[in-house]
């Protein structure tokens, strides 16, 4: 009962003061709730983590994360995942392994789609900011099947990111706007490409021995290459339009006449 009151008090003080010492006091009280076979005050801890959303880093909840995964407590794991301010790279890989546990890996299916609830959880995870050098080291702990499942997730998200961008009314080459158009709780295209490189660095040896990994990577690289072709075409057209606007020989001399025009770009294969 005393620990429960101390949890509530520490939680309230964090919200009021945002003081670092209060964060560590909350951590101490959470750690006291962790036993061999259960987590005391579990519901209260969940309530506090919701209230502290965006305020507490996962490194202060290391024992809680480890015990929640050990107990296969999905609800508690995903409450932590959704609400922590910073997710440690080691915790990220622990969560990846936990999220993908039980997923049947199909070696002969190139475009395998993960269940939507699994994709959503990975979206939340990969939206977090990481030190990709440290992340690459931690990703080596993934098994070959977990690695390929993550590659397929990233492959599908690369395609979806480009499709979503083309469906919007924004210019293809406006990368910053492309980021802001992404839905909430989903990694943007720049994060996806960084993660893709990170996974490849971590499992380079596996890639050389796996035809499936090579097929996925080749597919993504081809997609990116196609997008870059369009990107450079648009940059060239934009530069040409600016040059025309600045050239007096092309300016309309009749100021009483207004003209509307458009340029249609056709890519011929």
Coordinates of C-alpha atoms in Angstrom, one line a residue:
X1 CA 0.0 0.0 0.0
X2 CA 2.9 2.3 0.8
X3 CA 4.6 1.7 -2.5
X4 CA 1.3 2.4 -4.3
X5 CA 1.1 5.8 -2.6
X6 CA 4.7 6.6 -3.4
X7 CA 4.1 5.7 -7.1
X8 CA 1.1 8.1 -7.2
X9 CA 3.1 10.8 -5.5
X10 CA 6.2 10.4 -7.8
X11 CA 3.9 10.4 -10.8
X12 CA 2.2 13.6 -9.7
X13 CA 5.5 15.4 -9.0
X14 CA 6.9 14.5 -12.4
X15 CA 3.9 16.1 -14.1
X16 CA 4.1 19.1 -11.9
X17 CA 7.8 19.8 -11.9
X18 CA 9.3 17.7 -14.8
X19 CA 12.2 17.2 -12.3
X20 CA 14.8 14.5 -13.0
X21 CA 15.0 13.4 -9.4
X22 CA 11.3 12.7 -9.5
X23 CA 11.8 10.4 -12.5
X24 CA 14.4 8.4 -10.6
X25 CA 12.1 8.2 -7.6
X26 CA 9.4 6.8 -9.9
X27 CA 11.9 4.3 -11.3
X28 CA 12.8 3.1 -7.7
X29 CA 9.2 2.6 -6.8
X30 CA 8.5 0.7 -10.1
X31 CA 11.5 -1.6 -9.5
X32 CA 10.1 -2.4 -6.0
X33 CA 7.0 -3.7 -7.6
X34 CA 8.8 -6.3 -9.7
X35 CA 8.8 -9.8 -8.3
X36 CA 9.9 -13.2 -9.7
X37 CA 6.5 -14.2 -11.1
X38 CA 4.5 -11.0 -11.2
X39 CA 4.4 -7.2 -11.2
X40 CA 2.7 -5.7 -8.2
X41 CA 0.6 -2.6 -8.7
X42 CA 0.5 -3.4 -12.4
X43 CA -2.7 -1.4 -13.2
X44 CA -1.4 1.6 -11.3
X45 CA 1.9 1.5 -13.1
X46 CA 0.0 1.4 -16.4
X47 CA -2.0 4.4 -15.4
X48 CA 1.1 6.3 -14.4
X49 CA 2.9 5.5 -17.6
X50 CA -0.1 6.9 -19.5
X51 CA 0.0 10.1 -17.4
X52 CA 3.7 10.4 -18.0
X53 CA 3.5 9.9 -21.8
X54 CA 6.4 11.6 -23.5
X55 CA 8.2 12.3 -20.2
X56 CA 10.0 9.2 -19.2
X57 CA 12.8 7.3 -21.2
X58 CA 12.7 3.6 -21.4
X59 CA 16.2 3.3 -19.8
X60 CA 14.5 4.1 -16.5
X61 CA 12.1 1.2 -17.0
X62 CA 14.6 -1.5 -17.9
X63 CA 13.6 -3.9 -15.2
X64 CA 9.9 -3.4 -16.0
X65 CA 10.4 -4.0 -19.7
X66 CA 12.4 -7.1 -19.1
X67 CA 9.9 -8.6 -16.7
X68 CA 6.9 -7.6 -18.9
X69 CA 8.5 -9.4 -21.9
X70 CA 9.4 -12.4 -19.7
X71 CA 5.8 -12.6 -18.5
X72 CA 4.5 -12.1 -22.0
X73 CA 2.4 -9.2 -20.8
X74 CA 1.5 -7.7 -24.2
X75 CA -0.6 -4.8 -22.8
X76 CA 2.1 -3.6 -20.4
X77 CA 4.7 -3.9 -23.1
X78 CA 2.8 -1.8 -25.6
X79 CA 1.8 0.8 -23.0
X80 CA 5.6 1.3 -22.4
X81 CA 6.3 1.3 -26.2
X82 CA 3.7 3.9 -27.0
X83 CA 4.4 6.3 -24.2
X84 CA 8.1 6.4 -23.5
X85 CA 10.0 9.6 -24.5
X86 CA 13.1 7.7 -25.8
X87 CA 13.4 4.1 -26.6
X88 CA 16.7 2.5 -25.9
X89 CA 18.1 0.6 -28.9
X90 CA 18.5 -2.6 -26.8
X91 CA 14.8 -2.3 -25.7
X92 CA 13.8 -1.7 -29.3
X93 CA 15.3 -5.0 -30.4
X94 CA 13.8 -6.8 -27.4
X95 CA 10.4 -5.4 -28.5
X96 CA 10.9 -6.4 -32.1
X97 CA 11.6 -10.0 -31.0
X98 CA 8.6 -10.0 -28.7
X99 CA 6.3 -8.5 -31.4
X100 CA 7.4 -11.0 -34.1
X101 CA 7.3 -14.0 -31.8
X102 CA 4.7 -16.5 -33.1
X103 CA 4.7 -15.1 -36.6
X104 CA 5.0 -17.8 -39.2
X105 CA 7.8 -17.1 -41.6
X106 CA 7.1 -18.1 -45.2
X107 CA 10.3 -18.5 -47.1
X108 CA 8.7 -18.7 -50.6
X109 CA 6.5 -15.5 -50.2
X110 CA 8.3 -12.4 -51.4
X111 CA 5.5 -9.9 -50.7
X112 CA 4.4 -11.3 -47.3
X113 CA 2.3 -8.9 -45.3
X114 CA 2.4 -9.0 -41.5
X115 CA -0.9 -8.9 -39.6
X116 CA -2.2 -5.3 -39.3
X117 CA -1.9 -5.2 -35.5
X118 CA 1.7 -6.3 -35.8
X119 CA 2.5 -3.7 -38.5
X120 CA 0.9 -1.0 -36.3
X121 CA 3.1 -2.0 -33.3
X122 CA 6.2 -1.9 -35.6
X123 CA 5.1 1.5 -36.9
X124 CA 5.0 2.8 -33.3
X125 CA 8.4 1.3 -32.6
X126 CA 10.2 2.4 -35.8
X127 CA 8.8 6.0 -35.5
X128 CA 11.0 6.5 -32.5
X129 CA 14.4 8.2 -32.9
X130 CA 17.5 6.0 -32.6
X131 CA 21.2 6.2 -32.7
X132 CA 21.6 4.1 -35.8
X133 CA 25.2 3.1 -35.1
X134 CA 24.1 1.6 -31.8
X135 CA 20.9 0.2 -33.4
X136 CA 23.0 -1.7 -36.0
X137 CA 24.9 -3.4 -33.2
X138 CA 21.7 -4.5 -31.4
X139 CA 20.0 -5.7 -34.6
X140 CA 22.6 -8.5 -34.8
X141 CA 20.6 -10.2 -32.1
X142 CA 17.7 -10.9 -34.5
X143 CA 17.4 -14.3 -36.0
X144 CA 17.4 -14.8 -39.7
X145 CA 13.6 -15.1 -39.9
X146 CA 13.1 -12.0 -37.7
X147 CA 15.5 -10.1 -39.9
X148 CA 13.7 -11.0 -43.1
X149 CA 10.3 -10.2 -41.6
X150 CA 11.6 -6.8 -40.7
X151 CA 13.0 -6.4 -44.3
X152 CA 9.6 -7.2 -45.6
X153 CA 8.0 -4.7 -43.3
X154 CA 10.4 -2.0 -44.5
X155 CA 9.9 -3.0 -48.1
X156 CA 6.1 -2.6 -47.8
X157 CA 6.5 0.7 -46.1
X158 CA 8.9 2.1 -48.7
X159 CA 6.2 1.3 -51.3
X160 CA 3.4 2.7 -49.2
X161 CA 5.3 5.9 -48.5
X162 CA 5.9 6.7 -52.2
X163 CA 2.2 5.8 -53.0
X164 CA 0.9 8.0 -50.3
X165 CA 3.1 10.9 -51.5
X166 CA 1.9 10.6 -55.1
X167 CA -1.7 10.6 -54.0
X168 CA -1.2 13.9 -52.2
X169 CA -1.2 17.2 -54.1
X170 CA 2.4 18.0 -53.0
X171 CA 5.4 18.0 -55.3
X172 CA 7.3 14.8 -55.4
X173 CA 10.6 16.5 -54.7
X174 CA 9.5 18.4 -51.5
X175 CA 11.0 16.0 -49.1
X176 CA 10.2 18.0 -46.0
X177 CA 6.5 18.1 -46.9
X178 CA 6.7 14.4 -47.6
X179 CA 7.6 13.8 -44.0
X180 CA 4.8 15.9 -42.6
X181 CA 2.2 14.1 -44.7
X182 CA 2.9 10.8 -43.0
X183 CA 0.2 9.5 -40.6
X184 CA 0.7 9.6 -36.9
X185 CA 2.7 6.7 -35.4
X186 CA 4.4 5.7 -38.6
X187 CA 8.0 6.1 -39.7
X188 CA 8.6 8.6 -42.5
X189 CA 10.4 7.8 -45.7
X190 CA 13.8 9.1 -44.4
X191 CA 13.5 7.0 -41.2
X192 CA 12.6 3.9 -43.3
X193 CA 15.6 4.3 -45.6
X194 CA 17.9 4.8 -42.6
X195 CA 16.5 1.7 -40.9
X196 CA 16.8 -0.3 -44.1
X197 CA 20.5 0.6 -44.3
X198 CA 20.9 -0.2 -40.6
X199 CA 19.4 -3.7 -41.0
X200 CA 21.6 -4.4 -44.1
X201 CA 24.7 -3.3 -42.2
X202 CA 23.8 -5.6 -39.2
X203 CA 23.1 -8.7 -41.3
X204 CA 25.4 -8.3 -44.3
X205 CA 26.7 -11.8 -44.1
X206 CA 23.2 -13.2 -43.9
X207 CA 22.2 -11.3 -47.0
X208 CA 25.0 -12.9 -49.0
X209 CA 23.7 -16.3 -48.1
X210 CA 20.0 -15.6 -48.5
X211 CA 18.3 -15.4 -51.9
X212 CA 15.1 -14.0 -50.3
X213 CA 17.0 -11.2 -48.6
X214 CA 18.7 -10.3 -51.9
X215 CA 15.3 -10.3 -53.7
X216 CA 13.8 -7.9 -51.2
X217 CA 16.7 -5.6 -51.3
X218 CA 16.8 -5.6 -55.1
X219 CA 13.1 -4.8 -55.2
X220 CA 13.5 -1.8 -52.8
X221 CA 16.6 -0.5 -54.6
X222 CA 14.7 -0.6 -58.0
X223 CA 11.8 1.3 -56.5
X224 CA 14.1 3.9 -55.0
X225 CA 16.0 4.2 -58.3
X226 CA 12.7 4.7 -60.2
X227 CA 11.7 7.5 -57.8
X228 CA 15.1 9.2 -58.1
X229 CA 14.6 9.3 -61.9
X230 CA 11.3 11.1 -61.4
X231 CA 12.9 13.3 -58.7
X232 CA 15.7 14.5 -61.0
X233 CA 13.3 15.0 -63.9
X234 CA 11.2 17.3 -61.8
X235 CA 14.3 19.2 -60.5
X236 CA 15.4 19.8 -64.1
X237 CA 11.9 21.0 -65.1
X238 CA 11.7 23.3 -62.0
X239 CA 15.1 24.8 -62.9
X240 CA 14.0 25.3 -66.5
X241 CA 10.8 27.1 -65.4
X242 CA 12.8 29.4 -63.1
X243 CA 15.2 30.2 -65.9
X244 CA 12.3 31.0 -68.3
X245 CA 10.7 33.3 -65.7
X246 CA 13.9 35.2 -65.4
X247 CA 14.5 35.5 -69.1
X248 CA 13.0 38.8 -70.5
X249 CA 12.7 37.3 -74.0
X250 CA 10.1 34.8 -72.6
X251 CA 8.1 37.3 -70.6
X252 CA 4.6 38.3 -71.8
X253 CA 4.7 41.9 -73.0
X254 CA 1.0 42.4 -73.1
X255 CA 0.2 43.1 -69.5
X256 CA -3.6 43.2 -70.2
X257 CA -3.6 39.5 -71.1
X258 CA -3.6 36.8 -68.5
X259 CA -2.6 33.3 -69.5
X260 CA -2.9 30.0 -67.6
X261 CA -0.7 27.2 -68.6
X262 CA 0.5 23.8 -67.4
X263 CA 3.3 21.4 -68.2
X264 CA 2.4 17.7 -68.4
X265 CA 5.3 15.3 -67.9
X266 CA 5.2 11.9 -69.5
X267 CA 7.7 9.3 -68.6
X268 CA 8.3 7.0 -71.6
X269 CA 9.6 3.5 -70.9

